[in-house]
Amino acid sequence: MIYISLAIFALVSFFAVSNKKSTAAVGYRSLWEPTLLLRFRFITSSSNIIQDGYNRLKNSSFIIKRLDSDLLVLSNKYLEELRLLPNSKLSNVHAQVKNMLGDYSYSTFLLHNDQHVRVLQNYLTPNLSTFLGRAREEMDYSFTQDIPRPDRFTEVDIQKVLQTMIARISSRVFVGRVTCRNEEWLKLCLEFPLNLFATTFIMRMFPPLLHPILALLLPTRYWLRRNLLDAERLLTPIIKDHQERGITQVLGQITTPEKADLLEWMVADSGPNADPKTLAQRILFLSLASIHSTSSAASNAIFDLCAHPEYIAPLREEIQTLLPDPKHCSKQDLNRLWKLDSFLKESQRFNPPILLSPQRVALTDIQLSDGTRISKGTSIAFPSAALLMDPNLVENPETFDGFRAHRKRMELRPGEVFRHSMVTTDKDHLYFGHGKQACPGRFFAANEIKMILIWFLLEFDFRLPQNSQGEARRPKTFTIDEMCFADPRAKIEMRVQSS
């Protein structure tokens, strides 16, 4: 059956006529390479294929042939014009759901409204200081529960440790103290991303006509469904309690330590007749984005510190000099750590979570000012990773320079210093997207990572383990389509600092 399906897909790919005749598809090794083979090669060679397109066509556009669909990759010169378009014309949520295969990942309900975005924009960010205080409390708890404290250098699965820690912190903010300490909920938050990614990537390796059959056969999709049912079971009593109490809080007025979490805000925003099932699932998808992206960034930062240990001493000095109480610092304190911010920005540059960002789906036909046409239903993206390695935009881009942004900030006038912070976006720095649809949780995530790094820098010594040849090498990043992942087998060695 698989061979038949591949043959059908090959024929469709070979004979399909593109409606974008003026836009080149990139990555072909020769005129005779079948499109199906190119689509398969993109799974593991996406970086080279995208870079090839960027090198030749960075000032116009090109097409990426992914197994499940095509992506129109646009020059960032179009970004300012496109970011002004309303969500009704160009949608990031539709792109996310499309990438997750919609019904097959139970994610189509996200298309009905953007509450998961508004809760971050209108409640999390305006109350950032309050939520950072709660995050700090949970981080302190996690350091006593989840972090090994060996006296001698001991191998530690730092990615697993950080995933657990960030699951606790995110859950404290999303669903409150009681639920975030529930081990069943934490396990659910850690399992859900694995089942979602596995289901999505496996299904995207087959033509859409086989998806209904695959959906019935894949164990990970059954586990994914079970995850959503478990979330509904665990959160429905809490949601109903909020509804019965008649939540009436006004945005921006909730400041007491345990008064409200993001779930409570969502209940208030949804009204008394909101469906608990939908709210529970929305929280789980929100947790997915928070835990995966934040733990990946934090893990890569620690790998980079191990690979470039010359930055450890100056970062420790900055923390100890500028922060009166390093382990209990405020948002204002964290903003003073320019060197740490710069190091994290450089780590982001070398380790983006995705090679093509932001991604959008055109919900109407769009014509740009220079005559470029984008047809309804087209998936578009920008070459975010290639921009970060462009020698015309970044000096010596292949060199890891942890204080690159710090030097630039030192040269600016006081009112301009945030231009080079890790959370600032522009048309050349698209790690968090750009414009009104930029990642709304980036301010919380950046501060969360800084607090974690402060703890590790002040409490532990760490290094990369040596391989059989006696070499200590930074773990490599691998790609599946345009998504980037650290080697899941990668570990570090760490020990408590001697006094």
Short mmCIF file of C-alpha atoms in Angstrom, two decimals:
data_model
loop_
_atom_site.label_atom_id
_atom_site.label_comp_id
_atom_site.label_asym_id
_atom_site.label_seq_id
_atom_site.Cartn_x
_atom_site.Cartn_y
_atom_site.Cartn_z
CA MET A 1 0.00 0.00 0.00
CA ILE A 2 2.84 2.38 0.83
CA TYR A 3 4.47 1.81 -2.56
CA ILE A 4 1.19 2.45 -4.35
CA SER A 5 0.60 5.66 -2.41
CA LEU A 6 4.12 6.87 -3.15
CA ALA A 7 3.63 6.16 -6.83
CA ILE A 8 0.39 8.13 -6.86
CA PHE A 9 2.01 11.00 -5.02
CA ALA A 10 4.96 10.95 -7.43
CA LEU A 11 2.62 11.20 -10.42
CA VAL A 12 0.68 14.04 -8.84
CA SER A 13 3.91 15.84 -7.99
CA PHE A 14 5.35 15.29 -11.47
CA PHE A 15 2.33 16.40 -13.46
CA ALA A 16 1.03 19.12 -11.12
CA VAL A 17 0.97 22.54 -12.73
CA SER A 18 1.96 25.40 -10.43
CA ASN A 19 -0.12 28.57 -10.48
CA LYS A 20 3.01 30.51 -9.58
CA LYS A 21 4.87 30.16 -12.88
CA SER A 22 6.99 33.25 -12.22
CA THR A 23 8.25 31.91 -8.89
CA ALA A 24 11.04 29.35 -8.91
CA ALA A 25 11.03 26.20 -6.82
CA VAL A 26 14.47 25.73 -5.28
CA GLY A 27 16.55 22.75 -4.19
CA TYR A 28 16.55 20.64 -7.36
CA ARG A 29 19.88 18.90 -7.94
CA SER A 30 19.22 18.72 -11.68
CA LEU A 31 16.50 19.28 -14.23
CA TRP A 32 15.73 15.57 -14.02
CA GLU A 33 15.28 15.23 -10.27
CA PRO A 34 11.68 14.17 -9.50
CA THR A 35 9.75 16.60 -7.35
CA LEU A 36 8.84 13.75 -5.02
CA LEU A 37 12.52 13.15 -4.28
CA LEU A 38 13.03 16.86 -3.58
CA ARG A 39 10.10 16.82 -1.17
CA PHE A 40 11.62 13.86 0.68
CA ARG A 41 15.06 15.48 0.77
CA PHE A 42 13.58 18.57 2.41
CA ILE A 43 12.85 16.52 5.53
CA THR A 44 16.55 16.27 6.42
CA SER A 45 18.18 18.83 4.08
CA SER A 46 15.90 21.80 4.65
CA SER A 47 18.71 24.10 5.77
CA ASN A 48 20.72 23.62 2.57
CA ILE A 49 17.65 23.91 0.35
CA ILE A 50 16.46 27.12 2.02
CA GLN A 51 19.98 28.59 1.96
CA ASP A 52 20.22 27.80 -1.76
CA GLY A 53 17.00 29.70 -2.38
CA TYR A 54 18.08 32.61 -0.20
CA ASN A 55 21.48 32.92 -1.88
CA ARG A 56 19.91 33.13 -5.34
CA LEU A 57 16.59 34.85 -4.70
CA LYS A 58 16.72 36.68 -1.37
CA ASN A 59 15.41 39.89 -2.94
CA SER A 60 12.37 38.27 -4.53
CA SER A 61 10.66 34.97 -3.69
CA PHE A 62 11.01 31.23 -4.11
CA ILE A 63 9.02 28.07 -3.48
CA ILE A 64 9.92 25.35 -1.01
CA LYS A 65 8.57 21.89 -1.82
CA ARG A 66 7.57 20.24 1.44
CA LEU A 67 6.00 16.77 1.43
CA ASP A 68 2.60 17.95 2.58
CA SER A 69 2.46 21.31 0.79
CA ASP A 70 4.40 24.13 -0.84
CA LEU A 71 5.64 27.25 0.94
CA LEU A 72 6.10 30.59 -0.80
CA VAL A 73 9.19 32.14 0.80
CA LEU A 74 9.21 35.92 0.45
CA SER A 75 11.97 38.47 0.76
CA ASN A 76 11.88 40.37 4.04
CA LYS A 77 11.42 43.57 2.01
CA TYR A 78 7.73 42.62 1.89
CA LEU A 79 7.46 42.22 5.65
CA GLU A 80 6.52 45.79 6.55
CA GLU A 81 3.73 45.82 3.98
CA LEU A 82 2.37 42.41 4.95
CA ARG A 83 2.47 42.98 8.70
CA LEU A 84 -0.08 45.78 8.30
CA LEU A 85 -2.67 43.40 6.87
CA PRO A 86 -5.44 42.27 9.24
CA ASN A 87 -5.78 38.69 10.46
CA SER A 88 -8.79 38.33 8.19
CA LYS A 89 -6.44 38.50 5.19
CA LEU A 90 -3.23 36.95 6.47
CA SER A 91 -3.36 34.57 9.43
CA ASN A 92 -0.65 33.06 11.62
CA VAL A 93 -3.15 30.84 13.44
CA HIS A 94 -4.26 29.27 10.16
CA ALA A 95 -0.60 28.57 9.38
CA GLN A 96 -0.07 26.91 12.76
CA VAL A 97 -3.15 24.74 12.40
CA LYS A 98 -2.24 23.83 8.83
CA ASN A 99 1.25 22.78 9.92
CA MET A 100 -0.33 20.62 12.64
CA LEU A 101 -2.68 19.06 10.06
CA GLY A 102 -5.79 20.50 11.67
CA ASP A 103 -8.38 17.81 12.35
CA TYR A 104 -5.74 15.11 12.67
CA SER A 105 -4.17 16.93 15.63
CA TYR A 106 -7.53 18.11 17.07
CA SER A 107 -6.37 21.72 16.65
CA THR A 108 -9.00 23.24 14.36
CA PHE A 109 -10.85 24.76 17.32
CA LEU A 110 -7.98 27.28 17.51
CA LEU A 111 -9.36 28.85 14.32
CA HIS A 112 -12.61 29.87 16.01
CA ASN A 113 -11.04 32.72 17.98
CA ASP A 114 -7.63 34.00 19.07
CA GLN A 115 -8.19 33.83 22.82
CA HIS A 116 -4.88 32.02 23.39
CA VAL A 117 -3.12 35.02 21.80
CA ARG A 118 -5.17 37.67 23.58
CA VAL A 119 -4.60 36.10 26.99
CA LEU A 120 -0.87 36.64 26.52
CA GLN A 121 -1.14 40.10 25.00
CA ASN A 122 -3.79 41.51 27.33
CA TYR A 123 -3.09 39.76 30.60
CA LEU A 124 0.31 38.08 30.82
CA THR A 125 2.46 40.90 29.43
CA PRO A 126 0.73 43.81 31.26
CA ASN A 127 1.05 41.84 34.53
CA LEU A 128 4.55 40.58 33.81
CA SER A 129 6.05 41.55 37.17
CA THR A 130 3.35 39.65 39.05
CA PHE A 131 3.71 36.52 36.96
CA LEU A 132 7.50 36.61 37.10
CA GLY A 133 7.19 36.56 40.89
CA ARG A 134 5.10 33.39 40.68
CA ALA A 135 7.50 31.89 38.15
CA ARG A 136 10.40 32.60 40.50
CA GLU A 137 8.65 30.82 43.38
CA GLU A 138 8.03 27.76 41.24
CA MET A 139 11.59 27.84 39.92
CA ASP A 140 12.89 27.83 43.50
CA TYR A 141 10.68 24.82 44.20
CA SER A 142 11.86 23.06 41.05
CA PHE A 143 15.52 23.55 41.97
CA THR A 144 14.87 21.62 45.18
CA GLN A 145 12.81 18.88 43.48
CA ASP A 146 14.14 18.37 39.96
CA ILE A 147 17.78 19.45 39.81
CA PRO A 148 20.53 17.03 40.88
CA ARG A 149 23.23 18.58 43.07
CA PRO A 150 26.34 16.38 42.71
CA ASP A 151 29.59 17.38 44.40
CA ARG A 152 31.61 15.95 41.52
CA PHE A 153 31.09 16.39 37.80
CA THR A 154 28.19 14.09 36.93
CA GLU A 155 26.43 13.55 33.62
CA VAL A 156 22.97 15.15 33.59
CA ASP A 157 20.21 15.10 30.97
CA ILE A 158 19.87 18.88 31.01
CA GLN A 159 17.12 18.95 28.37
CA LYS A 160 14.88 16.69 30.45
CA VAL A 161 15.66 18.70 33.59
CA LEU A 162 14.78 22.00 31.90
CA GLN A 163 11.63 20.61 30.31
CA THR A 164 10.37 19.54 33.74
CA MET A 165 11.32 22.85 35.34
CA ILE A 166 9.70 24.94 32.62
CA ALA A 167 6.59 22.75 32.65
CA ARG A 168 6.25 23.57 36.36
CA ILE A 169 6.84 27.29 35.84
CA SER A 170 4.48 27.58 32.88
CA SER A 171 1.79 25.60 34.68
CA ARG A 172 2.04 27.86 37.73
CA VAL A 173 1.27 30.83 35.49
CA PHE A 174 -1.33 29.07 33.34
CA VAL A 175 -3.32 27.01 35.85
CA GLY A 176 -2.14 27.97 39.35
CA ARG A 177 -0.19 26.50 42.24
CA VAL A 178 -2.32 23.44 42.98
CA THR A 179 -2.41 22.07 39.44
CA CYS A 180 1.22 22.88 38.66
CA ARG A 181 2.28 20.61 41.54
CA ASN A 182 0.06 17.80 40.23
CA GLU A 183 2.43 15.18 38.82
CA GLU A 184 -0.23 13.85 36.44
CA TRP A 185 -0.63 17.32 34.92
CA LEU A 186 3.14 17.75 34.57
CA LYS A 187 3.46 14.37 32.88
CA LEU A 188 0.65 15.35 30.52
CA CYS A 189 2.37 18.64 29.61
CA LEU A 190 5.57 16.76 28.76
CA GLU A 191 3.89 13.94 26.81
CA PHE A 192 1.59 16.11 24.71
CA PRO A 193 4.31 17.81 22.59
CA LEU A 194 5.95 14.45 21.83
CA ASN A 195 2.70 12.89 20.67
CA LEU A 196 1.70 15.94 18.65
CA PHE A 197 5.05 16.26 16.87
CA ALA A 198 5.25 12.53 16.19
CA THR A 199 1.73 12.41 14.76
CA THR A 200 2.24 15.49 12.62
CA PHE A 201 5.64 14.58 11.22
CA ILE A 202 4.73 10.97 10.46
CA MET A 203 1.54 11.96 8.65
CA ARG A 204 3.30 14.72 6.71
CA MET A 205 5.59 12.06 5.23
CA PHE A 206 2.62 10.62 3.32
CA PRO A 207 0.29 12.14 0.72
CA PRO A 208 -2.92 13.70 2.08
CA LEU A 209 -5.10 11.02 0.48
CA LEU A 210 -3.67 8.52 2.98
CA HIS A 211 -4.14 10.72 6.04
CA PRO A 212 -7.60 9.36 6.99
CA ILE A 213 -6.17 5.82 7.07
CA LEU A 214 -3.02 6.82 8.92
CA ALA A 215 -5.09 8.67 11.49
CA LEU A 216 -6.76 5.37 12.40
CA LEU A 217 -3.49 3.44 12.61
CA LEU A 218 -1.05 5.76 14.37
CA PRO A 219 -0.64 4.98 18.10
CA THR A 220 0.64 8.51 18.74
CA ARG A 221 -2.67 9.96 17.55
CA TYR A 222 -4.56 7.81 20.05
CA TRP A 223 -2.16 8.98 22.76
CA LEU A 224 -2.68 12.56 21.60
CA ARG A 225 -6.43 12.16 21.96
CA ARG A 226 -5.94 10.65 25.41
CA ASN A 227 -3.80 13.66 26.39
CA LEU A 228 -6.61 16.03 25.45
CA LEU A 229 -9.18 13.97 27.36
CA ASP A 230 -6.90 13.95 30.40
CA ALA A 231 -6.56 17.74 30.21
CA GLU A 232 -10.34 18.05 30.08
CA ARG A 233 -10.72 15.73 33.09
CA LEU A 234 -8.13 17.55 35.18
CA LEU A 235 -9.15 21.12 34.36
CA THR A 236 -12.96 20.91 34.03
CA PRO A 237 -13.60 20.98 37.81
CA ILE A 238 -11.39 24.07 38.11
CA ILE A 239 -13.09 25.76 35.16
CA LYS A 240 -16.57 25.04 36.53
CA ASP A 241 -15.54 26.39 39.91
CA HIS A 242 -14.44 29.64 38.27
CA GLN A 243 -17.71 29.81 36.34
CA GLU A 244 -19.85 29.16 39.41
CA ARG A 245 -18.11 31.90 41.35
CA GLY A 246 -18.96 34.33 38.57
CA ILE A 247 -15.54 35.70 37.65
CA THR A 248 -15.78 39.47 37.14
CA GLN A 249 -12.17 40.64 37.44
CA VAL A 250 -11.07 43.39 35.08
CA LEU A 251 -7.87 43.03 33.10
CA GLY A 252 -4.88 44.61 34.77
CA GLN A 253 -6.41 44.65 38.26
CA ILE A 254 -5.39 41.17 39.37
CA THR A 255 -2.16 41.56 41.30
CA THR A 256 -2.38 39.43 44.45
CA PRO A 257 -0.07 36.39 44.39
CA GLU A 258 -2.74 33.69 44.07
CA LYS A 259 -5.76 35.64 42.90
CA ALA A 260 -5.78 34.58 39.27
CA ASP A 261 -3.93 32.65 36.60
CA LEU A 262 -4.30 32.63 32.84
CA LEU A 263 -7.00 29.94 32.96
CA GLU A 264 -9.08 32.10 35.26
CA TRP A 265 -8.69 35.03 32.88
CA MET A 266 -9.80 32.84 29.97
CA VAL A 267 -12.89 31.74 31.89
CA ALA A 268 -13.75 35.37 32.62
CA ASP A 269 -13.17 36.31 29.00
CA SER A 270 -15.31 33.43 27.71
CA GLY A 271 -18.35 34.07 29.88
CA PRO A 272 -20.40 31.73 32.10
CA ASN A 273 -21.47 29.40 29.28
CA ALA A 274 -18.02 28.66 27.89
CA ASP A 275 -17.25 25.05 27.02
CA PRO A 276 -14.80 23.60 29.60
CA LYS A 277 -13.52 21.12 27.02
CA THR A 278 -12.42 23.88 24.66
CA LEU A 279 -10.81 25.91 27.44
CA ALA A 280 -8.90 22.87 28.72
CA GLN A 281 -7.63 22.02 25.25
CA ARG A 282 -6.65 25.63 24.60
CA ILE A 283 -4.58 25.69 27.79
CA LEU A 284 -2.82 22.48 26.74
CA PHE A 285 -1.91 23.89 23.32
CA LEU A 286 -0.72 27.07 25.02
CA SER A 287 1.47 24.97 27.30
CA LEU A 288 2.88 23.17 24.26
CA ALA A 289 4.16 26.42 22.74
CA SER A 290 5.54 27.69 26.02
CA ILE A 291 7.30 24.56 27.26
CA HIS A 292 8.82 23.38 23.98
CA SER A 293 10.20 26.70 22.74
CA THR A 294 11.43 27.94 26.13
CA SER A 295 13.11 24.70 27.18
CA SER A 296 14.77 24.43 23.77
CA ALA A 297 16.16 27.98 24.02
CA ALA A 298 17.37 27.44 27.60
CA SER A 299 19.01 24.10 26.73
CA ASN A 300 20.81 25.63 23.76
CA ALA A 301 22.02 28.52 25.91
CA ILE A 302 23.59 26.09 28.38
CA PHE A 303 25.14 24.05 25.56
CA ASP A 304 26.61 27.30 24.22
CA LEU A 305 27.98 28.24 27.63
CA CYS A 306 29.66 24.84 27.81
CA ALA A 307 31.05 25.27 24.29
CA HIS A 308 32.24 28.82 25.03
CA PRO A 309 33.23 28.76 28.72
CA GLU A 310 35.05 32.09 28.38
CA TYR A 311 31.66 33.79 28.81
CA ILE A 312 30.88 32.21 32.17
CA ALA A 313 33.08 34.45 34.34
CA PRO A 314 31.94 37.81 32.86
CA LEU A 315 28.29 36.74 33.06
CA ARG A 316 28.68 35.74 36.71
CA GLU A 317 30.40 39.05 37.40
CA GLU A 318 27.57 41.02 35.77
CA ILE A 319 24.96 39.15 37.80
CA GLN A 320 26.77 39.56 41.11
CA THR A 321 27.61 43.21 40.46
CA LEU A 322 24.27 44.48 39.19
CA LEU A 323 21.75 42.41 41.12
CA PRO A 324 21.28 43.03 44.86
CA ASP A 325 19.57 39.65 45.30
CA PRO A 326 20.37 37.59 42.19
CA LYS A 327 18.02 34.70 42.94
CA HIS A 328 15.05 36.94 43.68
CA CYS A 329 15.36 39.61 41.04
CA SER A 330 12.62 41.78 39.56
CA LYS A 331 11.80 42.50 35.93
CA GLN A 332 13.72 45.77 36.28
CA ASP A 333 16.75 43.88 37.61
CA LEU A 334 16.68 41.48 34.67
CA ASN A 335 16.56 44.37 32.21
CA ARG A 336 19.93 45.54 33.53
CA LEU A 337 21.71 42.33 32.48
CA TRP A 338 22.80 43.45 29.03
CA LYS A 339 25.59 40.90 28.70
CA LEU A 340 23.31 37.98 29.56
CA ASP A 341 20.68 39.32 27.17
CA SER A 342 23.33 39.62 24.46
CA PHE A 343 24.58 36.07 25.02
CA LEU A 344 21.04 34.69 24.76
CA LYS A 345 20.41 36.68 21.58
CA GLU A 346 23.55 35.19 20.01
CA SER A 347 22.52 31.71 21.13
CA GLN A 348 19.16 32.31 19.46
CA ARG A 349 20.92 33.37 16.27
CA PHE A 350 22.80 30.09 16.07
CA ASN A 351 19.92 27.93 17.30
CA PRO A 352 16.58 29.13 15.92
CA PRO A 353 13.62 26.84 16.60
CA ILE A 354 12.49 27.13 12.99
CA LEU A 355 14.19 28.05 9.71
CA LEU A 356 11.19 29.78 8.14
CA SER A 357 9.41 32.34 10.29
CA PRO A 358 6.96 33.92 10.51
CA GLN A 359 4.55 31.75 8.56
CA ARG A 360 1.11 32.86 7.41
CA VAL A 361 -1.78 31.64 5.26
CA ALA A 362 -3.46 34.04 2.85
CA LEU A 363 -7.22 34.01 3.49
CA THR A 364 -7.88 36.24 0.46
CA ASP A 365 -6.08 37.08 -2.76
CA ILE A 366 -3.41 39.68 -1.99
CA GLN A 367 -1.59 42.00 -4.38
CA LEU A 368 1.46 43.82 -3.07
CA SER A 369 2.53 47.31 -4.08
CA ASP A 370 5.11 46.03 -6.59
CA GLY A 371 2.54 43.82 -8.31
CA THR A 372 3.46 40.56 -6.54
CA ARG A 373 0.36 38.40 -6.18
CA ILE A 374 -0.37 35.94 -3.41
CA SER A 375 -3.30 33.63 -4.11
CA LYS A 376 -5.88 32.74 -1.49
CA GLY A 377 -4.82 29.64 0.41
CA THR A 378 -1.10 30.15 -0.20
CA SER A 379 1.22 29.42 2.72
CA ILE A 380 3.93 32.07 2.97
CA ALA A 381 7.05 32.29 5.08
CA PHE A 382 10.22 34.33 5.50
CA PRO A 383 13.83 33.04 5.55
CA SER A 384 14.43 33.98 9.18
CA ALA A 385 17.41 31.69 9.82
CA ALA A 386 19.20 32.65 6.60
CA LEU A 387 18.82 36.34 7.49
CA LEU A 388 20.61 35.75 10.79
CA MET A 389 23.60 34.29 8.92
CA ASP A 390 23.76 36.86 6.11
CA PRO A 391 27.24 38.52 6.05
CA ASN A 392 25.63 41.66 4.63
CA LEU A 393 23.56 41.96 7.80
CA VAL A 394 25.79 40.37 10.45
CA GLU A 395 29.55 40.86 10.70
CA ASN A 396 31.40 37.53 10.73
CA PRO A 397 28.14 35.58 11.01
CA GLU A 398 29.84 32.18 11.37
CA THR A 399 31.62 33.32 14.55
CA PHE A 400 29.82 32.94 17.88
CA ASP A 401 30.17 36.37 19.52
CA GLY A 402 28.21 36.33 22.76
CA PHE A 403 28.62 40.05 23.45
CA ARG A 404 27.87 41.21 19.91
CA ALA A 405 24.56 42.85 20.86
CA HIS A 406 26.01 44.22 24.11
CA ARG A 407 28.61 46.24 22.21
CA LYS A 408 25.94 47.60 19.88
CA ARG A 409 23.78 48.67 22.82
CA MET A 410 26.72 50.43 24.44
CA GLU A 411 27.11 52.55 21.29
CA LEU A 412 23.48 53.75 21.25
CA ARG A 413 21.76 56.66 22.94
CA PRO A 414 19.81 55.75 26.12
CA GLY A 415 16.44 55.80 24.37
CA GLU A 416 17.58 53.35 21.70
CA VAL A 417 19.25 50.63 23.77
CA PHE A 418 16.39 48.14 23.43
CA ARG A 419 16.87 47.99 19.67
CA HIS A 420 19.35 45.16 20.21
CA SER A 421 17.64 43.28 23.03
CA MET A 422 16.73 39.63 22.52
CA VAL A 423 12.97 40.32 22.41
CA THR A 424 13.10 43.19 19.90
CA THR A 425 11.99 42.25 16.40
CA ASP A 426 12.62 43.89 13.05
CA LYS A 427 12.69 42.78 9.43
CA ASP A 428 16.15 41.22 9.83
CA HIS A 429 15.53 39.57 13.23
CA LEU A 430 12.51 37.30 13.02
CA TYR A 431 13.24 34.79 15.79
CA PHE A 432 9.99 35.86 17.50
CA GLY A 433 8.22 36.90 14.32
CA HIS A 434 7.45 40.56 13.70
CA GLY A 435 4.62 43.05 13.85
CA LYS A 436 1.29 42.65 15.60
CA GLN A 437 1.42 38.87 15.19
CA ALA A 438 4.87 38.55 16.80
CA CYS A 439 5.14 36.01 19.63
CA PRO A 440 3.08 37.55 22.46
CA GLY A 441 4.76 35.45 25.15
CA ARG A 442 8.33 36.41 24.30
CA PHE A 443 8.73 38.92 27.15
CA PHE A 444 7.80 36.34 29.78
CA ALA A 445 9.85 33.60 28.10
CA ALA A 446 12.98 35.76 27.85
CA ASN A 447 12.85 36.70 31.53
CA GLU A 448 12.11 33.10 32.49
CA ILE A 449 15.23 31.91 30.65
CA LYS A 450 17.32 34.64 32.28
CA MET A 451 16.18 33.61 35.76
CA ILE A 452 17.04 29.99 35.02
CA LEU A 453 20.49 30.91 33.67
CA ILE A 454 21.18 33.07 36.73
CA TRP A 455 20.47 30.09 39.00
CA PHE A 456 22.69 27.76 37.00
CA LEU A 457 25.55 30.25 36.71
CA LEU A 458 25.60 30.97 40.43
CA GLU A 459 24.99 27.43 41.70
CA PHE A 460 26.83 25.11 39.33
CA ASP A 461 29.91 24.48 37.27
CA PHE A 462 29.11 22.73 34.00
CA ARG A 463 30.92 21.44 30.95
CA LEU A 464 30.48 19.19 27.93
CA PRO A 465 31.31 15.50 28.39
CA GLN A 466 34.22 14.11 26.40
CA ASN A 467 33.65 11.59 23.63
CA SER A 468 35.69 8.43 23.05
CA GLN A 469 38.42 10.50 21.36
CA GLY A 470 38.73 12.73 24.41
CA GLU A 471 37.02 15.66 22.68
CA ALA A 472 34.23 17.81 24.13
CA ARG A 473 31.98 18.96 21.30
CA ARG A 474 28.80 20.97 21.37
CA PRO A 475 25.78 18.82 20.48
CA LYS A 476 24.62 19.24 16.92
CA THR A 477 21.20 20.52 15.94
CA PHE A 478 19.16 18.52 13.44
CA THR A 479 16.14 19.47 11.35
CA ILE A 480 12.87 17.82 10.43
CA ASP A 481 11.47 19.92 7.62
CA GLU A 482 12.02 23.51 8.74
CA MET A 483 11.85 22.68 12.45
CA CYS A 484 15.10 22.56 14.46
CA PHE A 485 15.87 20.32 17.43
CA ALA A 486 18.83 19.74 19.70
CA ASP A 487 20.16 16.19 19.81
CA PRO A 488 17.83 14.50 22.35
CA ARG A 489 20.75 12.33 23.53
CA ALA A 490 22.88 15.35 24.43
CA LYS A 491 23.91 15.77 28.06
CA ILE A 492 26.24 17.95 30.11
CA GLU A 493 28.37 17.33 33.18
CA MET A 494 27.69 19.52 36.20
CA ARG A 495 28.53 19.90 39.86
CA VAL A 496 27.67 22.27 42.67
CA GLN A 497 30.15 25.12 42.86
CA SER A 498 32.60 24.73 45.70
CA SER A 499 32.40 27.59 48.18
#
